[in-house]
Short mmCIF file of C-alpha atoms in Angstrom, two decimals:
data_model
loop_
_atom_site.label_atom_id
_atom_site.label_comp_id
_atom_site.label_asym_id
_atom_site.label_seq_id
_atom_site.Cartn_x
_atom_site.Cartn_y
_atom_site.Cartn_z
CA MET A 79 -52.08 -12.54 -0.54
CA LYS A 80 -53.00 -9.12 -1.90
CA ILE A 81 -51.65 -8.04 -5.29
CA THR A 82 -51.91 -4.35 -6.18
CA GLU A 83 -50.64 -2.41 -9.17
CA MET A 84 -48.07 0.27 -8.43
CA ALA A 85 -47.90 3.81 -9.81
CA ILE A 86 -45.88 2.33 -12.69
CA PRO A 87 -48.08 0.18 -14.97
CA ASP A 88 -46.97 -3.49 -15.13
CA ALA A 89 -45.33 -3.32 -11.68
CA TYR A 90 -47.11 -4.92 -8.71
CA ARG A 91 -46.74 -5.27 -4.95
CA ILE A 92 -47.56 -8.60 -3.39
CA ARG A 93 -48.47 -8.48 0.30
CA PRO A 94 -48.73 -11.89 1.96
CA GLU A 95 -51.25 -12.59 4.70
CA GLN A 96 -49.34 -13.90 7.69
CA ILE A 97 -50.58 -16.56 10.09
CA LEU A 98 -49.18 -15.98 13.58
CA ASP A 99 -49.01 -18.40 16.53
CA VAL A 100 -46.74 -19.21 19.47
CA ARG A 101 -44.11 -20.70 17.14
CA GLY A 102 -43.79 -17.60 14.97
CA ASN A 103 -45.46 -17.06 11.63
CA PHE A 104 -46.23 -18.68 8.27
CA TYR A 105 -47.24 -17.17 4.95
CA GLU A 106 -47.47 -17.89 1.26
CA ALA A 107 -45.06 -15.48 -0.37
CA TRP A 108 -46.78 -15.78 -3.76
CA ARG A 109 -48.50 -18.22 -6.08
CA ILE A 110 -47.59 -18.48 -9.74
CA SER A 111 -51.24 -19.00 -10.69
CA GLU A 112 -52.39 -15.83 -8.89
CA LEU A 113 -49.54 -13.72 -10.25
CA SER A 114 -50.05 -15.00 -13.80
CA LYS A 115 -53.75 -14.16 -13.60
CA VAL A 116 -52.95 -10.54 -12.67
CA ILE A 117 -50.12 -9.94 -15.14
CA GLY A 118 -52.00 -11.68 -17.95
CA ARG A 119 -49.28 -14.16 -18.90
CA PRO A 120 -47.48 -17.20 -17.43
CA PHE A 121 -44.55 -16.49 -15.12
CA PRO A 122 -42.07 -19.34 -15.62
CA VAL A 123 -39.28 -19.58 -13.03
CA MET A 124 -36.09 -19.78 -15.09
CA GLN A 125 -33.44 -18.34 -12.76
CA VAL A 126 -33.14 -17.42 -9.07
CA ASN A 127 -30.55 -14.93 -7.77
CA TYR A 128 -29.58 -13.53 -4.36
CA SER A 129 -27.65 -10.43 -3.39
CA VAL A 130 -26.30 -9.58 0.06
CA SER A 131 -25.47 -5.92 0.72
CA ARG A 132 -23.80 -3.83 3.38
CA ARG A 133 -25.87 -1.05 4.94
CA ASN A 134 -25.98 2.05 2.72
CA THR A 135 -25.27 0.04 -0.43
CA LEU A 136 -27.07 1.40 -3.49
CA ARG A 137 -27.61 -1.08 -6.32
CA GLY A 138 -29.07 -0.11 -9.70
CA ILE A 139 -30.85 1.16 -11.64
CA HIS A 140 -30.73 -2.13 -13.56
CA GLY A 141 -32.90 -3.33 -16.42
CA THR A 142 -32.67 -5.78 -19.32
CA SER A 143 -32.78 -5.22 -23.07
CA VAL A 144 -35.97 -6.27 -24.87
CA PRO A 145 -35.70 -8.83 -26.31
CA PRO A 146 -34.91 -11.03 -24.41
CA GLY A 147 -36.26 -9.19 -21.36
CA GLN A 148 -36.25 -10.59 -17.85
CA ALA A 149 -39.37 -10.06 -15.75
CA LYS A 150 -38.58 -10.38 -12.04
CA LEU A 151 -40.22 -11.01 -8.69
CA ILE A 152 -38.06 -9.41 -5.97
CA THR A 153 -38.27 -9.96 -2.21
CA CYS A 154 -36.15 -8.84 0.75
CA VAL A 155 -35.60 -12.02 2.76
CA ARG A 156 -33.28 -10.51 5.39
CA GLY A 157 -32.99 -6.97 6.65
CA ARG A 158 -34.70 -3.91 5.20
CA VAL A 159 -34.37 -1.96 1.95
CA LEU A 160 -35.85 1.00 0.11
CA ASP A 161 -36.88 -0.63 -3.16
CA VAL A 162 -37.48 1.43 -6.33
CA VAL A 163 -39.08 0.66 -9.69
CA VAL A 164 -38.37 3.04 -12.59
CA ASP A 165 -40.12 3.06 -15.96
CA LEU A 166 -37.36 2.80 -18.60
CA ARG A 167 -39.71 2.22 -21.55
CA VAL A 168 -39.28 5.05 -24.05
CA GLY A 169 -42.74 6.26 -25.07
CA SER A 170 -44.47 4.93 -21.96
CA PRO A 171 -47.04 7.27 -20.35
CA THR A 172 -45.01 6.98 -17.14
CA PHE A 173 -41.52 7.03 -18.70
CA GLY A 174 -38.94 8.22 -16.17
CA MET A 175 -41.36 7.95 -13.26
CA TYR A 176 -40.67 5.80 -10.18
CA ASP A 177 -42.46 4.17 -7.27
CA THR A 178 -40.97 3.09 -3.96
CA THR A 179 -41.61 0.27 -1.51
CA ILE A 180 -40.10 -0.51 1.87
CA GLN A 181 -39.29 -4.21 1.76
CA ASP A 182 -38.22 -6.14 4.84
CA GLU A 183 -38.07 -9.65 6.22
CA GLU A 184 -40.99 -9.06 8.59
CA SER A 185 -43.58 -8.05 6.00
CA GLY A 186 -42.52 -10.39 3.20
CA ILE A 187 -43.68 -7.83 0.62
CA ALA A 188 -42.55 -8.70 -2.92
CA VAL A 189 -42.40 -6.53 -6.03
CA TYR A 190 -43.02 -7.77 -9.57
CA LEU A 191 -41.41 -5.94 -12.52
CA ALA A 192 -42.39 -6.56 -16.13
CA ASP A 193 -39.97 -6.30 -19.06
CA GLY A 194 -38.69 -2.77 -19.59
CA LEU A 195 -38.85 -1.66 -15.97
CA GLY A 196 -35.72 -0.78 -14.03
CA HIS A 197 -34.93 -1.77 -10.45
CA ALA A 198 -32.79 -0.26 -7.71
CA PHE A 199 -32.59 -0.43 -3.94
CA LEU A 200 -30.80 1.08 -0.97
CA ALA A 201 -29.86 -1.31 1.86
CA LEU A 202 -31.11 0.18 5.13
CA THR A 203 -29.60 -2.57 7.32
CA GLU A 204 -26.37 -4.54 7.39
CA GLY A 205 -26.38 -7.75 5.37
CA ALA A 206 -29.67 -7.04 3.57
CA CYS A 207 -30.46 -10.06 1.39
CA MET A 208 -32.58 -9.81 -1.75
CA ASN A 209 -34.11 -12.72 -3.66
CA TYR A 210 -34.76 -12.38 -7.40
CA VAL A 211 -37.00 -14.89 -9.17
CA CYS A 212 -36.61 -14.40 -12.92
CA ALA A 213 -38.85 -15.39 -15.82
CA GLU A 214 -35.87 -15.64 -18.21
CA GLU A 215 -32.27 -16.73 -17.87
CA TYR A 216 -29.89 -13.79 -17.98
CA VAL A 217 -28.16 -13.30 -21.33
CA HIS A 218 -24.68 -11.79 -21.03
CA GLY A 219 -24.47 -8.27 -22.39
CA THR A 220 -28.17 -7.43 -22.12
CA MET A 221 -28.11 -5.55 -18.80
CA ILE A 222 -29.13 -1.89 -18.89
CA ASP A 223 -27.58 0.49 -16.34
CA VAL A 224 -29.04 3.91 -15.49
CA GLN A 225 -27.71 6.32 -12.88
CA ALA A 226 -29.67 5.92 -9.63
CA LEU A 227 -28.51 9.37 -8.46
CA ASP A 228 -29.71 11.12 -11.63
CA PRO A 229 -31.10 14.45 -10.32
CA ASP A 230 -33.69 14.55 -13.09
CA LEU A 231 -35.19 11.32 -11.75
CA GLY A 232 -35.18 12.73 -8.22
CA ILE A 233 -35.49 9.43 -6.40
CA PRO A 234 -35.81 10.22 -2.65
CA TRP A 235 -32.98 8.07 -1.31
CA LYS A 236 -32.65 10.33 1.77
CA LEU A 237 -28.94 9.59 2.00
CA THR A 238 -27.08 10.75 5.09
CA GLU A 239 -23.67 9.76 3.68
CA PRO A 240 -22.24 8.81 0.27
CA PRO A 241 -23.65 5.42 -0.75
CA ILE A 242 -21.58 2.31 -1.43
CA MET A 243 -21.82 1.64 -5.18
CA SER A 244 -20.09 -0.52 -7.76
CA GLU A 245 -17.89 1.31 -10.22
CA LYS A 246 -20.29 0.25 -12.99
CA ASP A 247 -23.30 1.75 -11.20
CA ARG A 248 -21.41 4.90 -10.31
CA ALA A 249 -20.43 5.42 -13.96
CA ALA A 250 -23.89 4.61 -15.35
CA PRO A 251 -25.45 7.16 -17.72
CA THR A 252 -28.33 9.38 -16.69
CA LEU A 253 -31.76 8.60 -18.09
CA ASN A 254 -31.43 11.26 -20.81
CA GLU A 255 -27.96 9.99 -21.73
CA ALA A 256 -29.29 6.42 -21.93
CA VAL A 257 -32.03 7.61 -24.30
CA ALA A 258 -29.52 9.44 -26.49
CA LEU A 259 -27.30 6.35 -26.62
CA GLY A 260 -30.23 4.17 -27.67
CA LEU A 261 -29.82 1.87 -24.66
CA LEU A 262 -33.47 1.71 -23.56
CA PRO A 263 -36.34 -0.40 -24.89
CA THR A 264 -39.43 1.24 -26.32
CA TYR A 265 -42.87 0.95 -24.81
CA GLN A 266 -44.07 -0.79 -27.97
CA GLN A 267 -41.24 -3.36 -27.85
CA CYS A 268 -42.24 -4.26 -24.31
CA ARG A 269 -45.92 -4.42 -25.24
CA ASP A 270 -45.08 -6.78 -28.11
CA VAL A 271 -43.22 -9.07 -25.71
CA CYS A 272 -45.76 -8.73 -22.89
CA PRO A 273 -49.21 -7.44 -23.91
CA SER A 274 -51.01 -5.41 -21.25
CA PRO A 275 -53.55 -7.52 -19.33
CA ASP A 276 -57.12 -6.56 -18.66
CA ARG A 277 -56.71 -4.94 -15.24
CA GLY A 278 -60.38 -4.91 -14.36
CA GLY A 279 -60.80 -5.40 -10.64
CA VAL A 280 -57.10 -5.05 -9.78
CA PRO A 281 -56.75 -2.25 -7.20
CA SER A 282 -54.02 0.35 -7.47
CA GLU A 283 -51.80 1.38 -4.58
CA SER A 284 -48.86 3.75 -4.30
CA THR A 285 -46.35 4.23 -1.52
#
């Protein structure tokens, strides 16, 4: 597998190397040891979630308060999505910036998000299924919601019709409103929970 850092520090893409034959294909989606080496800390699997979405469903932007945080490894296991990582860490050099990845069942590409990063995606196919492997169990009341359609973020969703959204996501504050309300973690808080690894030799890639 190939692990590359995204345009947002502490977010990574994991591209598996597929083995093809007459039966189909086989690949290692990820290895805990390889991921832990890159992120500079163990990645314990504490909770696994799935979501299934209708085409044109927009979920997010979702994050988790720090502490407790909830680092995630996210993969599209059926269908195709436009996946987005947003830096929600106040004081981060890339605060408010995003990076995008097309995830689909054919490629098996996964995205890792450290504590303090927000996640959103747009389902490009019917019944798109996402798998979330989490390093912490979710603690009720710690979810952070930020408006995915915030014009100041300018995420290129390329919508051709109004997206399907939950009422909670539709009513979520903009990034500036979330800052004013004190909802977002600071860059230092996230660094205290998850110190930055030595990234020597880890290539960077942006989509």
